[in-house]
Amino acid sequence: MPELPEVQTVIDTLKPLIIDHTIVDVFTNYPNIFEQDDESFRLKVRNQTIKEIQRKGKFIIVRLSRGFIIIHLRMEGKFYVVDSTSDWMTYKHSHVFFHLDQDLVWIYNDVRKFGTIAFVENLHDHSGLNRLGFDVFDPGLTADYLYQKSISRSIPIKTFLLDQSVIAGIGNIYANELLFNIQLSPTQPANTIKKVECERLVEELRHLMTSAIKQGGTTIRSYTSSLGVTGLFQLSLSVHGREHKPCQRCQSTIKRIKIAGRSSFYCEQCQKSKLRKGRSV
DNA sequence: TACGATGTTATTCT
DNA sequence: GAGAATAACATCGT
């Protein structure tokens, strides 16, 4: 699935295709995708016009004339926008079909069916959105904020970075990349990270995400953004997926371990865990 | 063949 | 409350 840069790429690609179009009707062959009853979802969005598409963390927010559609692509969700006269009925793993005006079909496709779609009248009605901390690019995300949040957390820094209620938008790939870039061990407890390291974390995080978005998002395995636009950033990954390969900084061998059930790639030489008694700022 | 792994999040446990 | 385990599902590689 899409990480934040892919979500942004999907939004950028989708905007010119569906904004100002009206949803004529909605069909699904897998109602569980919806967080509510599929018939009530249909009645809520029918005859509404798509006004804007934005993002918070990895949630996609589609603003309608009245209310919002909140979409999370989870692991493998993606969109297609096709002409209604094409053979869209035959697409594999397509689960939701938004029939738009001017003979367009906006399709939600999800091999693993992990994604979610909901309609809400107001953004604060959505529990997933409510849980999120500051988005990666939200000015409220500062080193100080991160430091304060880390004080009560003994979990590995990598797990802390993946906690969407702290920072919204970091996924497994970018957590691995980020820690490699600033040379922190993924296993180091969050409450041993110094404030100056929080500053570097925030700075490098934005730099990493910005350059990934510029390159159209990462593609690993099955992901393609709408209309088959494929990201190119996977060529730029420094550690993720590079187990047994030489570290690009020191040539020693990249290791892979499990942290909180997620594959974590790192260099034992460059990313040594610094054990500290307490911590100084 | 069977099992483990895959970019995520919410829920349920201890 | 914090943190770990598990579930939702399909596919691919070992």
XYZ file of C-alpha atoms (C1' of nucleotides) in Angstrom:
309
model
C 0.000 0.000 0.000
C 0.517 3.486 -0.366
C 2.496 5.392 2.150
C 1.994 9.127 2.541
C 3.799 10.135 -0.675
C 1.678 7.700 -2.673
C -1.490 8.968 -1.035
C -0.485 12.490 -2.030
C 0.269 11.307 -5.555
C -3.108 9.585 -5.766
C -4.831 12.787 -4.664
C -2.910 14.928 -7.133
C -3.749 12.505 -9.921
C -7.388 12.181 -8.938
C -8.178 15.872 -8.542
C -8.329 16.924 -12.191
C -10.273 13.764 -13.021
C -13.190 13.936 -10.600
C -13.435 17.388 -9.010
C -16.630 19.215 -10.030
C -18.184 15.947 -11.100
C -21.408 14.766 -9.534
C -21.917 11.319 -8.063
C -24.900 9.887 -9.882
C -24.955 6.606 -7.981
C -22.775 4.105 -6.105
C -22.585 0.338 -6.317
C -20.544 -2.178 -4.380
C -19.906 -5.886 -4.446
C -18.290 -5.863 -0.994
C -20.272 -3.766 1.487
C -17.783 -4.416 4.308
C -15.535 -1.764 2.780
C -17.958 0.819 4.131
C -17.776 1.800 7.765
C -21.530 2.173 7.754
C -24.466 0.484 6.090
C -23.827 0.522 2.332
C -27.350 1.640 1.454
C -27.189 4.625 3.778
C -23.779 5.534 2.328
C -25.298 5.413 -1.141
C -28.195 7.651 -0.191
C -25.883 10.158 1.501
C -23.506 10.675 -1.410
C -25.901 10.339 -4.317
C -26.399 13.539 -6.325
C -23.581 15.263 -4.470
C -20.793 17.119 -6.242
C -17.110 16.481 -5.492
C -15.639 19.802 -4.405
C -12.137 19.115 -3.111
C -9.753 16.305 -2.181
C -7.229 16.550 0.598
C -5.347 14.388 3.046
C -4.548 14.064 6.700
C -1.936 11.464 7.488
C -2.825 8.644 5.137
C -6.571 9.339 5.174
C -8.067 10.778 1.991
C -10.752 13.397 2.551
C -13.172 14.006 -0.322
C -15.263 17.099 0.325
C -18.729 17.005 -1.218
C -21.362 19.716 -1.564
C -22.482 18.611 1.883
C -20.344 16.283 3.985
C -17.225 14.254 3.316
C -16.138 10.854 2.085
C -13.236 9.561 4.199
C -11.124 6.888 2.522
C -8.175 4.887 3.780
C -6.324 2.760 1.252
C -4.603 0.657 3.930
C -2.311 -1.876 2.304
C -3.362 -2.093 -1.328
C -6.236 0.234 -2.072
C -6.144 2.166 -5.341
C -8.388 4.046 -7.730
C -9.210 3.961 -11.373
C -11.175 6.522 -13.299
C -12.519 5.137 -16.551
C -15.075 5.797 -19.241
C -18.381 4.110 -18.489
C -18.310 2.447 -21.903
C -15.059 0.608 -21.103
C -14.943 -2.915 -19.698
C -14.743 -1.716 -16.085
C -17.133 -4.432 -14.919
C -14.458 -7.029 -15.487
C -11.733 -5.391 -13.362
C -10.388 -7.752 -10.741
C -10.628 -6.739 -7.076
C -12.715 -3.680 -7.811
C -15.234 -3.233 -5.020
C -16.844 0.192 -5.187
C -18.098 1.938 -8.306
C -18.962 5.628 -8.172
C -20.924 6.522 -11.286
C -20.178 10.146 -12.088
C -21.759 12.499 -14.571
C -20.339 12.754 -18.096
C -20.077 8.951 -18.366
C -17.254 8.459 -15.890
C -16.780 5.663 -13.364
C -14.571 6.236 -10.352
C -13.521 2.819 -9.055
C -12.112 1.732 -5.716
C -9.947 -1.361 -6.091
C -8.425 -3.297 -3.213
C -6.939 -6.782 -3.463
C -6.855 -7.387 0.262
C -10.063 -5.543 1.108
C -8.421 -3.805 4.092
C -9.371 -0.321 2.962
C -12.241 1.657 4.448
C -14.722 4.195 3.103
C -17.083 6.305 5.186
C -19.421 9.246 4.787
C -19.527 11.844 7.553
C -21.413 15.117 7.840
C -18.485 16.720 9.689
C -14.816 15.839 9.859
C -14.903 15.523 13.635
C -17.471 12.735 13.283
C -14.782 10.338 12.034
C -13.072 8.319 14.771
C -10.004 7.478 12.677
C -9.368 11.126 11.831
C -9.984 12.175 15.404
C -7.260 9.885 16.635
C -4.550 11.380 14.454
C -1.738 13.512 15.758
C -0.190 16.285 13.681
C 0.295 15.543 10.007
C 3.909 15.323 8.825
C 3.596 18.771 7.229
C 1.486 20.388 9.951
C 3.399 23.310 11.494
C 2.230 22.034 14.878
C 4.642 19.137 14.505
C 7.733 20.503 16.184
C 10.749 18.955 17.890
C 9.350 20.151 21.176
C 6.002 18.442 20.573
C 7.746 15.211 19.628
C 10.002 15.373 22.658
C 7.075 15.933 25.015
C 5.161 13.044 23.480
C 8.163 10.748 23.862
C 8.654 11.309 27.581
C 6.112 8.706 28.690
C 6.982 6.165 25.997
C 9.362 3.286 26.510
C 8.544 1.610 23.187
C 11.192 1.478 20.442
C 11.588 4.777 18.613
C 10.517 3.094 15.395
C 7.214 1.965 16.903
C 6.759 5.459 18.331
C 7.210 7.017 14.903
C 4.613 4.643 13.455
C 2.039 5.686 16.074
C -0.438 7.754 14.057
C -1.684 9.502 17.174
C 1.774 11.050 17.564
C 2.598 11.844 13.930
C 0.079 11.157 11.173
C 1.593 9.824 7.990
C 4.701 7.756 8.712
C 4.546 4.164 7.471
C 6.921 1.241 7.806
C 9.082 2.066 4.791
C 9.648 5.683 5.736
C 10.186 4.873 9.406
C 13.046 2.611 8.311
C 14.443 5.189 5.906
C 14.149 8.050 8.360
C 16.022 6.247 11.141
C 18.752 5.212 8.737
C 19.173 8.752 7.462
C 19.620 10.264 10.882
C 21.524 7.252 12.240
C 19.293 6.252 15.125
C 18.760 2.640 16.121
C 15.162 1.550 15.516
C 15.168 -0.295 18.848
C 16.235 2.608 21.014
C 13.493 3.491 23.525
C 11.565 6.614 22.537
C 12.141 8.192 25.947
C 15.904 8.143 25.471
C 15.835 10.346 22.386
C 17.306 13.797 22.955
C 15.581 16.979 21.949
C 18.282 17.768 19.420
C 17.577 14.378 17.858
C 13.892 15.246 17.711
C 14.858 18.326 15.744
C 16.793 16.235 13.260
C 13.916 13.742 13.089
C 11.361 16.390 12.170
C 13.676 18.081 9.692
C 14.716 14.869 7.947
C 11.151 13.536 7.973
C 9.878 16.517 5.989
C 12.836 16.404 3.652
C 12.317 12.699 2.991
C 8.583 12.993 2.403
C 8.963 16.056 0.212
C 11.454 14.396 -2.085
C 9.364 11.216 -2.226
C 6.276 13.190 -3.210
C 8.269 14.963 -5.898
C 9.179 11.622 -7.338
C 5.594 10.468 -7.373
C 5.658 8.119 -4.460
C 7.231 4.760 -3.903
C 6.135 1.624 -5.643
C 6.707 -1.747 -4.104
C 4.799 -4.831 -5.099
C 1.308 -4.055 -6.226
C 0.889 -0.343 -5.952
C 0.076 1.887 -8.882
C -1.693 5.173 -8.512
C -4.812 5.910 -10.465
C -4.637 5.319 -14.179
C -1.508 3.281 -13.779
C 0.793 6.177 -12.989
C 3.666 4.411 -11.330
C 5.952 5.872 -8.719
C 9.698 5.853 -9.228
C 10.965 6.417 -5.730
C 11.619 2.768 -4.932
C 14.958 3.168 -6.647
C 15.919 5.685 -3.987
C 15.328 3.554 -0.884
C 18.461 3.370 1.253
C 17.717 0.519 3.679
C 14.182 -0.737 3.318
C 14.183 -4.155 1.666
C 18.001 -4.293 1.577
C 18.632 -7.148 4.025
C 22.064 -8.761 3.473
C 23.104 -5.930 1.158
C 25.917 -3.510 1.962
C 25.103 -0.332 3.851
C 25.343 2.620 1.494
C 27.228 4.558 4.147
C 29.694 2.082 5.669
C 29.417 -1.089 3.568
C 28.595 -3.341 6.490
C 25.653 -5.693 6.065
C 22.089 -4.448 6.484
C 20.141 -6.394 9.096
C 16.472 -7.162 9.330
C 14.620 -7.635 12.603
C 10.993 -7.570 13.703
C 9.859 -4.660 15.811
C 6.219 -4.704 16.884
C 5.620 -7.261 14.148
C 6.953 -5.084 11.348
C 10.082 -5.700 9.287
C 12.771 -3.280 10.307
C 15.890 -2.794 8.236
C 18.936 -1.064 9.673
C 22.714 -0.916 9.741
C 24.229 -2.151 12.995
C 27.317 0.008 12.499
C 25.681 3.297 11.541
C 22.612 2.993 13.757
C 23.938 1.982 17.139
C 21.608 2.151 20.092
C 22.908 4.704 22.522
C 22.160 3.592 26.045
C 21.779 6.494 28.392
C 20.831 7.028 31.983
C 18.045 9.525 31.707
C 18.802 12.033 29.048
C 20.108 15.495 28.740
C 18.741 18.041 26.359
C 2.301 -28.134 0.272
C 2.273 -25.116 3.906
C 3.824 -21.217 5.985
C 5.446 -16.627 6.379
C 5.561 -12.062 4.699
C 3.290 -7.754 2.543
C 2.873 -0.974 2.647
C -2.211 -0.402 7.897
C -5.198 0.342 11.573
C -8.655 -0.962 15.167
C -9.686 -3.944 18.675
C -8.822 -7.049 22.205
C -5.789 -8.992 25.468
C -2.383 -8.702 29.595
C -2.655 3.388 30.586
C 0.865 1.196 27.941
C 2.263 -2.201 24.983
C 1.755 -6.631 22.682
C -0.997 -9.673 20.009
C -4.474 -10.391 16.749
C -7.819 -9.758 13.076
C -9.531 -8.035 8.575
C -7.919 -10.475 3.253
C -5.477 -12.131 -0.997
C -1.278 -13.165 -3.236
C 3.383 -14.366 -3.821
C 7.837 -16.448 -2.577
C 10.450 -19.960 -0.070
